[in-house]
PDB file of C-alpha atoms and ligand atoms in Angstrom:
ATOM      1  CA  MET O  11      10.091 -25.560  20.682  1.00 44.00           C
ATOM      2  CA  VAL O  12      10.813 -25.010  16.999  1.00 44.00           C
ATOM      3  CA  SER O  13      12.695 -27.981  15.620  1.00 43.00           C
ATOM      4  CA  LYS O  14      15.456 -27.203  13.129  1.00 44.00           C
ATOM      5  CA  SER O  15      14.267 -29.882  10.769  1.00 45.00           C
ATOM      6  CA  CYS O  16      11.032 -28.006  10.013  1.00 51.00           C
ATOM      7  CA  ARG O  17      12.715 -24.674   9.003  1.00 66.00           C
ATOM      8  CA  GLU O  18      11.487 -23.372   5.827  1.00 82.00           C
ATOM      9  CA  MET O  19      12.877 -21.030   3.202  1.00 94.00           C
ATOM     10  CA  ILE O  20      10.571 -18.558   1.423  1.00 97.00           C
ATOM     11  CA  GLU O  21      11.239 -17.742  -2.294  1.00 97.00           C
ATOM     12  CA  VAL O  22       8.842 -15.403  -3.972  1.00 97.00           C
ATOM     13  CA  SER O  23       9.435 -14.329  -7.587  1.00 97.00           C
ATOM     14  CA  ASN O  24       7.578 -11.853  -9.842  1.00 97.00           C
ATOM     15  CA  ILE O  25       4.508 -12.025  -7.870  1.00 97.00           C
ATOM     16  CA  ASN O  26       1.531  -9.810  -8.999  1.00 98.00           C
ATOM     17  CA  LYS O  27      -1.968  -9.480  -7.568  1.00 98.00           C
ATOM     18  CA  THR O  28      -4.699  -7.318  -8.899  1.00 97.00           C
ATOM     19  CA  PHE O  29      -8.099  -6.828  -7.284  1.00 96.00           C
ATOM     20  CA  MET O  30     -11.116  -5.638  -9.386  1.00 92.00           C
ATOM     21  CA  LEU O  31     -13.600  -3.757  -7.679  1.00 88.00           C
ATOM     22  CA  GLY O  32     -16.420  -2.718  -9.922  1.00 91.00           C
ATOM     23  CA  ASP O  33     -14.702  -1.143 -12.814  1.00 92.00           C
ATOM     24  CA  SER O  34     -11.526  -0.104 -10.911  1.00 93.00           C
ATOM     25  CA  GLU O  35      -8.431  -2.165 -10.805  1.00 94.00           C
ATOM     26  CA  VAL O  36      -6.080  -2.160  -7.746  1.00 94.00           C
ATOM     27  CA  ARG O  37      -2.550  -3.548  -8.272  1.00 95.00           C
ATOM     28  CA  ALA O  38      -2.174  -4.778  -4.676  1.00 97.00           C
ATOM     29  CA  LEU O  39       1.156  -6.561  -5.495  1.00 98.00           C
ATOM     30  CA  ASN O  40       3.423  -5.358  -8.216  1.00 97.00           C
ATOM     31  CA  ASN O  41       6.224  -7.664  -9.189  1.00 97.00           C
ATOM     32  CA  ILE O  42       7.306  -8.824  -5.714  1.00 97.00           C
ATOM     33  CA  ASN O  43      10.510 -10.635  -5.344  1.00 97.00           C
ATOM     34  CA  LEU O  44      11.641 -11.842  -1.880  1.00 97.00           C
ATOM     35  CA  ARG O  45      13.937 -14.499  -0.514  1.00 97.00           C
ATOM     36  CA  ILE O  46      13.528 -15.047   3.204  1.00 97.00           C
ATOM     37  CA  GLU O  47      15.902 -17.447   4.996  1.00 96.00           C
ATOM     38  CA  PRO O  48      14.844 -19.693   7.882  1.00 96.00           C
ATOM     39  CA  GLY O  49      14.999 -17.880  11.169  1.00 96.00           C
ATOM     40  CA  GLU O  50      14.865 -14.306   9.619  1.00 96.00           C
ATOM     41  CA  TYR O  51      13.144 -11.360  11.382  1.00 97.00           C
ATOM     42  CA  LEU O  52      11.514  -8.960   9.076  1.00 98.00           C
ATOM     43  CA  SER O  53       9.249  -5.991   9.464  1.00 97.00           C
ATOM     44  CA  VAL O  54       6.975  -4.864   6.722  1.00 98.00           C
ATOM     45  CA  MET O  55       5.942  -1.249   6.744  1.00 98.00           C
ATOM     46  CA  GLY O  56       4.204   1.131   4.340  1.00 97.00           C
ATOM     47  CA  PRO O  57       1.081   3.371   4.166  1.00 97.00           C
ATOM     48  CA  SER O  58      -2.430   1.908   4.261  1.00 96.00           C
ATOM     49  CA  GLY O  59      -3.444   0.154   1.110  1.00 96.00           C
ATOM     50  CA  SER O  60       0.189  -0.404   0.030  1.00 97.00           C
ATOM     51  CA  GLY O  61      -0.203  -4.279  -0.131  1.00 97.00           C
ATOM     52  CA  LYS O  62       1.135  -5.426   3.209  1.00 98.00           C
ATOM     53  CA  SER O  63      -1.680  -7.644   4.256  1.00 97.00           C
ATOM     54  CA  THR O  64      -2.017  -8.819   0.686  1.00 97.00           C
ATOM     55  CA  LEU O  65       1.537  -9.902   0.794  1.00 98.00           C
ATOM     56  CA  MET O  66       1.082 -11.657   4.211  1.00 97.00           C
ATOM     57  CA  ASN O  67      -2.046 -13.505   3.023  1.00 97.00           C
ATOM     58  CA  MET O  68      -0.161 -14.720  -0.088  1.00 97.00           C
ATOM     59  CA  LEU O  69       2.861 -15.844   2.021  1.00 97.00           C
ATOM     60  CA  GLY O  70       0.494 -17.572   4.417  1.00 96.00           C
ATOM     61  CA  LEU O  71      -1.273 -19.375   1.576  1.00 96.00           C
ATOM     62  CA  LEU O  72      -4.534 -17.761   2.373  1.00 95.00           C
ATOM     63  CA  ASP O  73      -4.631 -16.233  -1.031  1.00 95.00           C
ATOM     64  CA  ARG O  74      -3.060 -16.898  -4.459  1.00 95.00           C
ATOM     65  CA  PRO O  75      -1.184 -14.457  -6.711  1.00 97.00           C
ATOM     66  CA  ASP O  76      -2.369 -13.902 -10.325  1.00 97.00           C
ATOM     67  CA  GLU O  77       1.207 -14.525 -11.476  1.00 96.00           C
ATOM     68  CA  GLY O  78       4.607 -15.437 -10.305  1.00 97.00           C
ATOM     69  CA  ARG O  79       6.256 -18.205  -8.306  1.00 97.00           C
ATOM     70  CA  TYR O  80       6.168 -18.984  -4.595  1.00 97.00           C
ATOM     71  CA  LEU O  81       8.346 -21.689  -3.284  1.00 96.00           C
ATOM     72  CA  LEU O  82       8.256 -22.884   0.294  1.00 95.00           C
ATOM     73  CA  ASN O  83      11.261 -24.987   0.918  1.00 91.00           C
ATOM     74  CA  ASN O  84      11.491 -25.782  -2.699  1.00 92.00           C
ATOM     75  CA  VAL O  85       7.852 -26.806  -2.901  1.00 94.00           C
ATOM     76  CA  ASP O  86       5.923 -24.865  -5.675  1.00 96.00           C
ATOM     77  CA  THR O  87       2.982 -23.784  -3.589  1.00 96.00           C
ATOM     78  CA  LEU O  88       0.884 -22.535  -6.590  1.00 95.00           C
ATOM     79  CA  VAL O  89       0.558 -25.828  -8.261  1.00 95.00           C
ATOM     80  CA  LEU O  90      -0.853 -27.548  -5.170  1.00 95.00           C
ATOM     81  CA  ASP O  91      -4.647 -27.891  -4.853  1.00 95.00           C
ATOM     82  CA  GLU O  92      -6.484 -26.263  -1.963  1.00 94.00           C
ATOM     83  CA  ASN O  93      -6.211 -29.284   0.294  1.00 95.00           C
ATOM     84  CA  ALA O  94      -2.413 -29.515  -0.059  1.00 95.00           C
ATOM     85  CA  ARG O  95      -2.072 -25.843   0.557  1.00 95.00           C
ATOM     86  CA  ALA O  96      -4.329 -25.999   3.657  1.00 93.00           C
ATOM     87  CA  ARG O  97      -2.194 -28.867   4.904  1.00 92.00           C
ATOM     88  CA  LEU O  98       1.100 -26.882   4.303  1.00 94.00           C
ATOM     89  CA  ARG O  99      -0.465 -23.904   5.957  1.00 94.00           C
ATOM     90  CA  ARG O 100      -1.423 -25.897   9.009  1.00 92.00           C
ATOM     91  CA  GLU O 101       1.996 -27.526   9.405  1.00 92.00           C
ATOM     92  CA  LYS O 102       4.271 -24.652   8.549  1.00 95.00           C
ATOM     93  CA  ILE O 103       2.549 -21.263   9.220  1.00 97.00           C
ATOM     94  CA  GLY O 104       1.212 -19.496  12.158  1.00 97.00           C
ATOM     95  CA  PHE O 105      -0.889 -16.255  11.906  1.00 97.00           C
ATOM     96  CA  VAL O 106      -1.380 -13.445  14.487  1.00 96.00           C
ATOM     97  CA  PHE O 107      -3.728 -10.730  13.540  1.00 94.00           C
ATOM     98  CA  GLN O 108      -4.536  -7.223  14.994  1.00 93.00           C
ATOM     99  CA  SER O 109      -8.017  -8.245  16.289  1.00 93.00           C
ATOM    100  CA  TYR O 110      -7.015 -11.584  17.779  1.00 94.00           C
ATOM    101  CA  HIS O 111      -9.830 -13.701  16.324  1.00 95.00           C
ATOM    102  CA  LEU O 112     -10.288 -15.821  19.375  1.00 97.00           C
ATOM    103  CA  ILE O 113     -13.398 -17.925  19.832  1.00 97.00           C
ATOM    104  CA  PRO O 114     -15.532 -16.121  22.478  1.00 97.00           C
ATOM    105  CA  ARG O 115     -17.063 -19.198  24.125  1.00 98.00           C
ATOM    106  CA  LEU O 116     -13.618 -20.943  24.602  1.00 98.00           C
ATOM    107  CA  SER O 117     -11.153 -20.269  27.454  1.00 98.00           C
ATOM    108  CA  ALA O 118      -7.633 -19.147  26.842  1.00 98.00           C
ATOM    109  CA  GLN O 119      -6.540 -22.708  27.182  1.00 98.00           C
ATOM    110  CA  GLU O 120      -9.202 -24.063  24.807  1.00 98.00           C
ATOM    111  CA  ASN O 121      -8.425 -21.488  22.198  1.00 98.00           C
ATOM    112  CA  ILE O 122      -4.789 -22.568  22.233  1.00 98.00           C
ATOM    113  CA  GLU O 123      -5.739 -26.154  22.173  1.00 98.00           C
ATOM    114  CA  MET O 124      -8.202 -25.737  19.192  1.00 96.00           C
ATOM    115  CA  PRO O 125      -5.610 -26.381  16.334  1.00 95.00           C
ATOM    116  CA  LEU O 126      -4.510 -29.554  18.046  1.00 96.00           C
ATOM    117  CA  MET O 127      -8.080 -30.837  18.492  1.00 95.00           C
ATOM    118  CA  LEU O 128      -8.680 -30.186  14.689  1.00 92.00           C
ATOM    119  CA  ALA O 129      -5.436 -32.124  13.997  1.00 92.00           C
ATOM    120  CA  GLY O 130      -6.730 -34.940  16.090  1.00 95.00           C
ATOM    121  CA  VAL O 131      -4.034 -34.906  18.682  1.00 96.00           C
ATOM    122  CA  PRO O 132      -4.938 -37.020  21.795  1.00 97.00           C
ATOM    123  CA  ALA O 133      -6.053 -35.234  24.849  1.00 97.00           C
ATOM    124  CA  ARG O 134      -3.132 -35.984  27.045  1.00 97.00           C
ATOM    125  CA  GLU O 135      -0.681 -34.672  24.517  1.00 97.00           C
ATOM    126  CA  ARG O 136      -2.812 -31.633  23.806  1.00 97.00           C
ATOM    127  CA  HIS O 137      -2.856 -30.645  27.457  1.00 97.00           C
ATOM    128  CA  ALA O 138       0.811 -31.082  27.867  1.00 97.00           C
ATOM    129  CA  SER O 139       1.603 -28.929  24.868  1.00 97.00           C
ATOM    130  CA  VAL O 140      -0.954 -26.221  25.925  1.00 97.00           C
ATOM    131  CA  ALA O 141       0.357 -26.138  29.534  1.00 97.00           C
ATOM    132  CA  ILE O 142       3.913 -25.569  28.286  1.00 96.00           C
ATOM    133  CA  ILE O 143       2.660 -22.766  25.960  1.00 96.00           C
ATOM    134  CA  LEU O 144       0.527 -21.131  28.771  1.00 97.00           C
ATOM    135  CA  GLU O 145       3.599 -21.041  31.032  1.00 95.00           C
ATOM    136  CA  LYS O 146       5.921 -19.737  28.313  1.00 93.00           C
ATOM    137  CA  LEU O 147       3.430 -16.826  27.565  1.00 94.00           C
ATOM    138  CA  GLY O 148       3.019 -16.090  31.264  1.00 94.00           C
ATOM    139  CA  MET O 149      -0.655 -16.996  30.982  1.00 96.00           C
ATOM    140  CA  ALA O 150      -0.882 -20.110  33.130  1.00 96.00           C
ATOM    141  CA  ARG O 151      -2.905 -18.118  35.857  1.00 96.00           C
ATOM    142  CA  ARG O 152      -5.357 -16.930  33.096  1.00 97.00           C
ATOM    143  CA  ALA O 153      -5.941 -20.405  31.533  1.00 97.00           C
ATOM    144  CA  HIS O 154      -9.562 -20.633  32.370  1.00 98.00           C
ATOM    145  CA  HIS O 155     -10.421 -17.042  31.501  1.00 98.00           C
ATOM    146  CA  LEU O 156     -12.795 -16.407  28.553  1.00 98.00           C
ATOM    147  CA  PRO O 157     -11.462 -13.853  25.965  1.00 97.00           C
ATOM    148  CA  ASN O 158     -13.720 -11.123  27.366  1.00 97.00           C
ATOM    149  CA  GLN O 159     -12.177 -11.699  30.768  1.00 97.00           C
ATOM    150  CA  LEU O 160      -8.763 -10.926  29.398  1.00 97.00           C
ATOM    151  CA  SER O 161      -6.872  -7.681  28.648  1.00 96.00           C
ATOM    152  CA  GLY O 162      -5.939  -6.902  24.988  1.00 96.00           C
ATOM    153  CA  GLY O 163      -2.353  -7.899  25.632  1.00 95.00           C
ATOM    154  CA  GLU O 164      -3.527 -11.186  27.189  1.00 96.00           C
ATOM    155  CA  ARG O 165      -5.778 -11.898  24.311  1.00 97.00           C
ATOM    156  CA  GLN O 166      -2.993 -11.362  21.938  1.00 96.00           C
ATOM    157  CA  ARG O 167      -0.692 -13.710  23.954  1.00 96.00           C
ATOM    158  CA  VAL O 168      -3.452 -16.419  23.656  1.00 97.00           C
ATOM    159  CA  ALA O 169      -3.648 -15.690  19.942  1.00 97.00           C
ATOM    160  CA  ILE O 170       0.125 -16.200  19.705  1.00 97.00           C
ATOM    161  CA  GLY O 171      -0.156 -19.404  21.762  1.00 97.00           C
ATOM    162  CA  ARG O 172      -2.754 -20.720  19.255  1.00 97.00           C
ATOM    163  CA  SER O 173      -0.635 -19.717  16.378  1.00 97.00           C
ATOM    164  CA  ILE O 174       2.528 -21.656  17.697  1.00 96.00           C
ATOM    165  CA  VAL O 175       0.818 -24.721  19.097  1.00 96.00           C
ATOM    166  CA  MET O 176       1.289 -26.727  15.831  1.00 95.00           C
ATOM    167  CA  LYS O 177       5.079 -25.730  15.910  1.00 95.00           C
ATOM    168  CA  PRO O 178       5.058 -23.678  12.673  1.00 96.00           C
ATOM    169  CA  ALA O 179       8.327 -22.635  10.975  1.00 96.00           C
ATOM    170  CA  ILE O 180       7.017 -19.287   9.968  1.00 97.00           C
ATOM    171  CA  LEU O 181       5.049 -16.837  11.948  1.00 98.00           C
ATOM    172  CA  LEU O 182       3.151 -14.110  10.114  1.00 98.00           C
ATOM    173  CA  ALA O 183       1.917 -11.216  12.295  1.00 97.00           C
ATOM    174  CA  ASP O 184      -0.368  -8.506  10.748  1.00 97.00           C
ATOM    175  CA  GLU O 185      -0.211  -5.423  13.039  1.00 96.00           C
ATOM    176  CA  PRO O 186      -0.111  -7.706  16.172  1.00 96.00           C
ATOM    177  CA  THR O 187       0.182  -4.705  18.469  1.00 95.00           C
ATOM    178  CA  GLY O 188      -2.126  -2.434  16.538  1.00 94.00           C
ATOM    179  CA  ASN O 189      -5.001  -2.502  19.234  1.00 93.00           C
ATOM    180  CA  LEU O 190      -2.554  -2.556  22.156  1.00 94.00           C
ATOM    181  CA  ASP O 191      -1.175   0.230  24.440  1.00 93.00           C
ATOM    182  CA  SER O 192       2.590   0.647  24.393  1.00 91.00           C
ATOM    183  CA  ASN O 193       3.321  -1.431  27.408  1.00 93.00           C
ATOM    184  CA  SER O 194       1.324  -4.533  26.243  1.00 93.00           C
ATOM    185  CA  GLY O 195       2.552  -3.885  22.798  1.00 93.00           C
ATOM    186  CA  ARG O 196       6.040  -4.102  23.976  1.00 93.00           C
ATOM    187  CA  GLU O 197       5.422  -7.362  25.776  1.00 93.00           C
ATOM    188  CA  VAL O 198       3.800  -8.969  22.844  1.00 94.00           C
ATOM    189  CA  THR O 199       6.658  -7.843  20.600  1.00 95.00           C
ATOM    190  CA  GLU O 200       9.094  -9.402  23.075  1.00 95.00           C
ATOM    191  CA  ILE O 201       7.311 -12.729  23.056  1.00 95.00           C
ATOM    192  CA  LEU O 202       7.399 -12.832  19.287  1.00 96.00           C
ATOM    193  CA  GLU O 203      10.994 -11.790  19.217  1.00 97.00           C
ATOM    194  CA  HIS O 204      11.786 -14.547  21.672  1.00 96.00           C
ATOM    195  CA  LEU O 205      10.067 -17.150  19.291  1.00 96.00           C
ATOM    196  CA  ASN O 206      12.284 -15.731  16.630  1.00 97.00           C
ATOM    197  CA  LYS O 207      15.388 -16.294  18.680  1.00 96.00           C
ATOM    198  CA  GLU O 208      14.363 -19.941  19.079  1.00 95.00           C
ATOM    199  CA  GLY O 209      14.409 -20.257  15.251  1.00 95.00           C
ATOM    200  CA  LEU O 210      10.946 -19.249  13.965  1.00 97.00           C
ATOM    201  CA  THR O 211      10.968 -17.038  10.886  1.00 97.00           C
ATOM    202  CA  LEU O 212       9.119 -13.832  11.876  1.00 98.00           C
ATOM    203  CA  LEU O 213       7.326 -11.364   9.756  1.00 98.00           C
ATOM    204  CA  ILE O 214       5.654  -8.443  11.357  1.00 97.00           C
ATOM    205  CA  VAL O 215       3.540  -5.905   9.589  1.00 97.00           C
ATOM    206  CA  THR O 216       3.509  -2.630  11.457  1.00 95.00           C
ATOM    207  CA  HIS O 217       2.656   1.067  11.323  1.00 93.00           C
ATOM    208  CA  ASP O 218       4.908   1.653  14.354  1.00 91.00           C
ATOM    209  CA  ASN O 219       8.323   2.919  13.237  1.00 92.00           C
ATOM    210  CA  ALA O 220       9.945   2.027  16.518  1.00 90.00           C
ATOM    211  CA  MET O 221       8.685  -1.515  16.324  1.00 92.00           C
ATOM    212  CA  GLY O 222       9.669  -1.854  12.686  1.00 94.00           C
ATOM    213  CA  GLU O 223      13.117  -0.739  13.526  1.00 94.00           C
ATOM    214  CA  ARG O 224      13.654  -3.674  15.938  1.00 95.00           C
ATOM    215  CA  ALA O 225      13.713  -5.983  13.034  1.00 96.00           C
ATOM    216  CA  ARG O 226      17.087  -6.724  11.419  1.00 94.00           C
ATOM    217  CA  ARG O 227      15.432  -6.723   7.977  1.00 97.00           C
ATOM    218  CA  ARG O 228      12.971  -4.016   7.057  1.00 97.00           C
ATOM    219  CA  ILE O 229      10.772  -3.963   3.995  1.00 97.00           C
ATOM    220  CA  HIS O 230       8.970  -0.864   2.886  1.00 98.00           C
ATOM    221  CA  MET O 231       6.047  -1.005   0.510  1.00 98.00           C
ATOM    222  CA  ARG O 232       4.129   1.437  -1.509  1.00 97.00           C
ATOM    223  CA  ASP O 233       1.465   0.961  -4.124  1.00 96.00           C
ATOM    224  CA  GLY O 234       2.090  -2.734  -4.179  1.00 97.00           C
ATOM    225  CA  LEU O 235       5.810  -2.377  -4.666  1.00 97.00           C
ATOM    226  CA  VAL O 236       8.789  -3.243  -2.398  1.00 97.00           C
ATOM    227  CA  ILE O 237      10.472   0.099  -2.414  1.00 97.00           C
ATOM    228  CA  SER O 238      13.121  -0.956   0.000  1.00 97.00           C
ATOM    229  CA  ASP O 239      14.455  -4.064   1.488  1.00 96.00           C
ATOM    230  CA  LYS O 240      17.367  -3.545   3.958  1.00 93.00           C
ATOM    231  CA  ALA O 241      19.257  -5.476   6.491  1.00 91.00           C
ATOM    232  CA  HIS O 242      20.443  -3.693   9.691  1.00 84.00           C
ATOM    233  CA  GLU O 243      22.343  -4.443  12.889  1.00 74.00           C
ATOM    234  CA  ALA O 244      20.192  -6.134  15.362  1.00 61.00           C
ATOM    235  CA  ALA O 245      18.504  -3.420  17.575  1.00 53.00           C
TER     236      ALA O 245
HETATM  237  N1  ATP F 560     -10.476  -8.432  -1.369  1.00 88.83           N
HETATM  238  C1  ATP F 560     -10.235  -7.215  -2.003  1.00 88.83           C
HETATM  239  N2  ATP F 560     -11.056  -6.752  -3.064  1.00 88.83           N
HETATM  240  C2  ATP F 560     -10.587  -5.515  -3.679  1.00 88.83           C
HETATM  241  N3  ATP F 560      -9.578  -4.748  -3.293  1.00 88.83           N
HETATM  242  C3  ATP F 560      -8.746  -5.223  -2.293  1.00 88.83           C
HETATM  243  C4  ATP F 560      -9.053  -6.547  -1.514  1.00 88.83           C
HETATM  244  N4  ATP F 560      -8.143  -6.643  -0.661  1.00 88.83           N
HETATM  245  C5  ATP F 560      -7.319  -5.630  -0.697  1.00 88.83           C
HETATM  246  N5  ATP F 560      -7.751  -4.823  -1.723  1.00 88.83           N
HETATM  247  C6  ATP F 560      -6.979  -3.569  -2.150  1.00 88.83           C
HETATM  248  O1  ATP F 560      -5.627  -3.834  -2.285  1.00 88.83           O
HETATM  249  C7  ATP F 560      -4.795  -2.658  -1.777  1.00 88.83           C
HETATM  250  C8  ATP F 560      -3.880  -3.365  -0.716  1.00 88.83           C
HETATM  251  O2  ATP F 560      -4.610  -3.732   0.408  1.00 88.83           O
HETATM  252  P1  ATP F 560      -3.952  -4.255   1.711  1.00 88.83           P
HETATM  253  O3  ATP F 560      -4.976  -4.817   2.629  1.00 88.83           O
HETATM  254  O4  ATP F 560      -2.917  -5.328   1.351  1.00 88.83           O
HETATM  255  O5  ATP F 560      -3.213  -3.025   2.275  1.00 88.83           O
HETATM  256  P2  ATP F 560      -2.338  -2.789   3.563  1.00 88.83           P
HETATM  257  O6  ATP F 560      -1.015  -2.307   3.331  1.00 88.83           O
HETATM  258  O7  ATP F 560      -2.455  -4.092   4.463  1.00 88.83           O
HETATM  259  O8  ATP F 560      -3.157  -1.604   4.288  1.00 88.83           O
HETATM  260  P3  ATP F 560      -3.513  -1.298   5.841  1.00 88.83           P
HETATM  261  O9  ATP F 560      -2.281  -0.653   6.422  1.00 88.83           O
HETATM  262  O10 ATP F 560      -4.456  -0.336   5.813  1.00 88.83           O
HETATM  263  O11 ATP F 560      -3.875  -2.587   6.591  1.00 88.83           O
HETATM  264  C9  ATP F 560      -5.759  -1.721  -1.193  1.00 88.83           C
HETATM  265  O12 ATP F 560      -5.870  -0.732  -2.165  1.00 88.83           O
HETATM  266  C10 ATP F 560      -6.959  -2.404  -1.028  1.00 88.83           C
HETATM  267  O13 ATP F 560      -8.139  -1.615  -1.271  1.00 88.83           O
HETATM  268 MG1   MG F 561      -3.312  -4.474   6.319  1.00 88.83          MG
END
């Protein structure tokens, strides 16, 4: 599913991001340096407010740092205008969030299909891609269910389907199992890990130690700083 030619290297150097809220200043990212090879599997852990989501949004080109450099496969993403950044994001990056963000009026199948529609992919091709993904996620029998007719784990599987339908090289998951019970959480994690085995670069933000320890590389943040970044044996 993930072609080798679209694999992307992430290189972030001296990234800073400060938010102003009234008179108070929050240093959300404090001199972050990261190099992430194509196909890596990382977890990002740390207390609430430590900058995990800010980092993911920055890596996902949803937000810009105040300072620093962010190269995506040698392309300097910070000099690009918003259109070029949006294009890069659409082509290279998938997102999965804690609260799914599905469109309530659309079925599972239609939610997954949406990015292809927006990209102008012809119907026949769209339906073929979506059918493969539904099958892969074990959701073929739920294709016509609306989000409110699905369990939390099933909704998250649909959200994953939508995030991979454009065949991104990088998947950013911000607490993807945060709203799930442990069984559905494990299933969702296994799906994400399977995608990583196929070549997708996977970053997972989690508060769950056991989940964080499944990743080979584990980053810990505090107060906007990366306080540790270690590689471990595969779990
Ligand atoms: N848009 C914003 N405006 C002002 N401050 C913000 C904004 N976004 C984030 N912050 C602040 O930046 C810091 C980092 O926030 P971030 O959302 O990255 O934390 P987090 O590690 O993801 O926390 P959590 O585990 O609760 O999701 C926090 O102190 C937060 O209050
Ligand atoms: Mg967060």
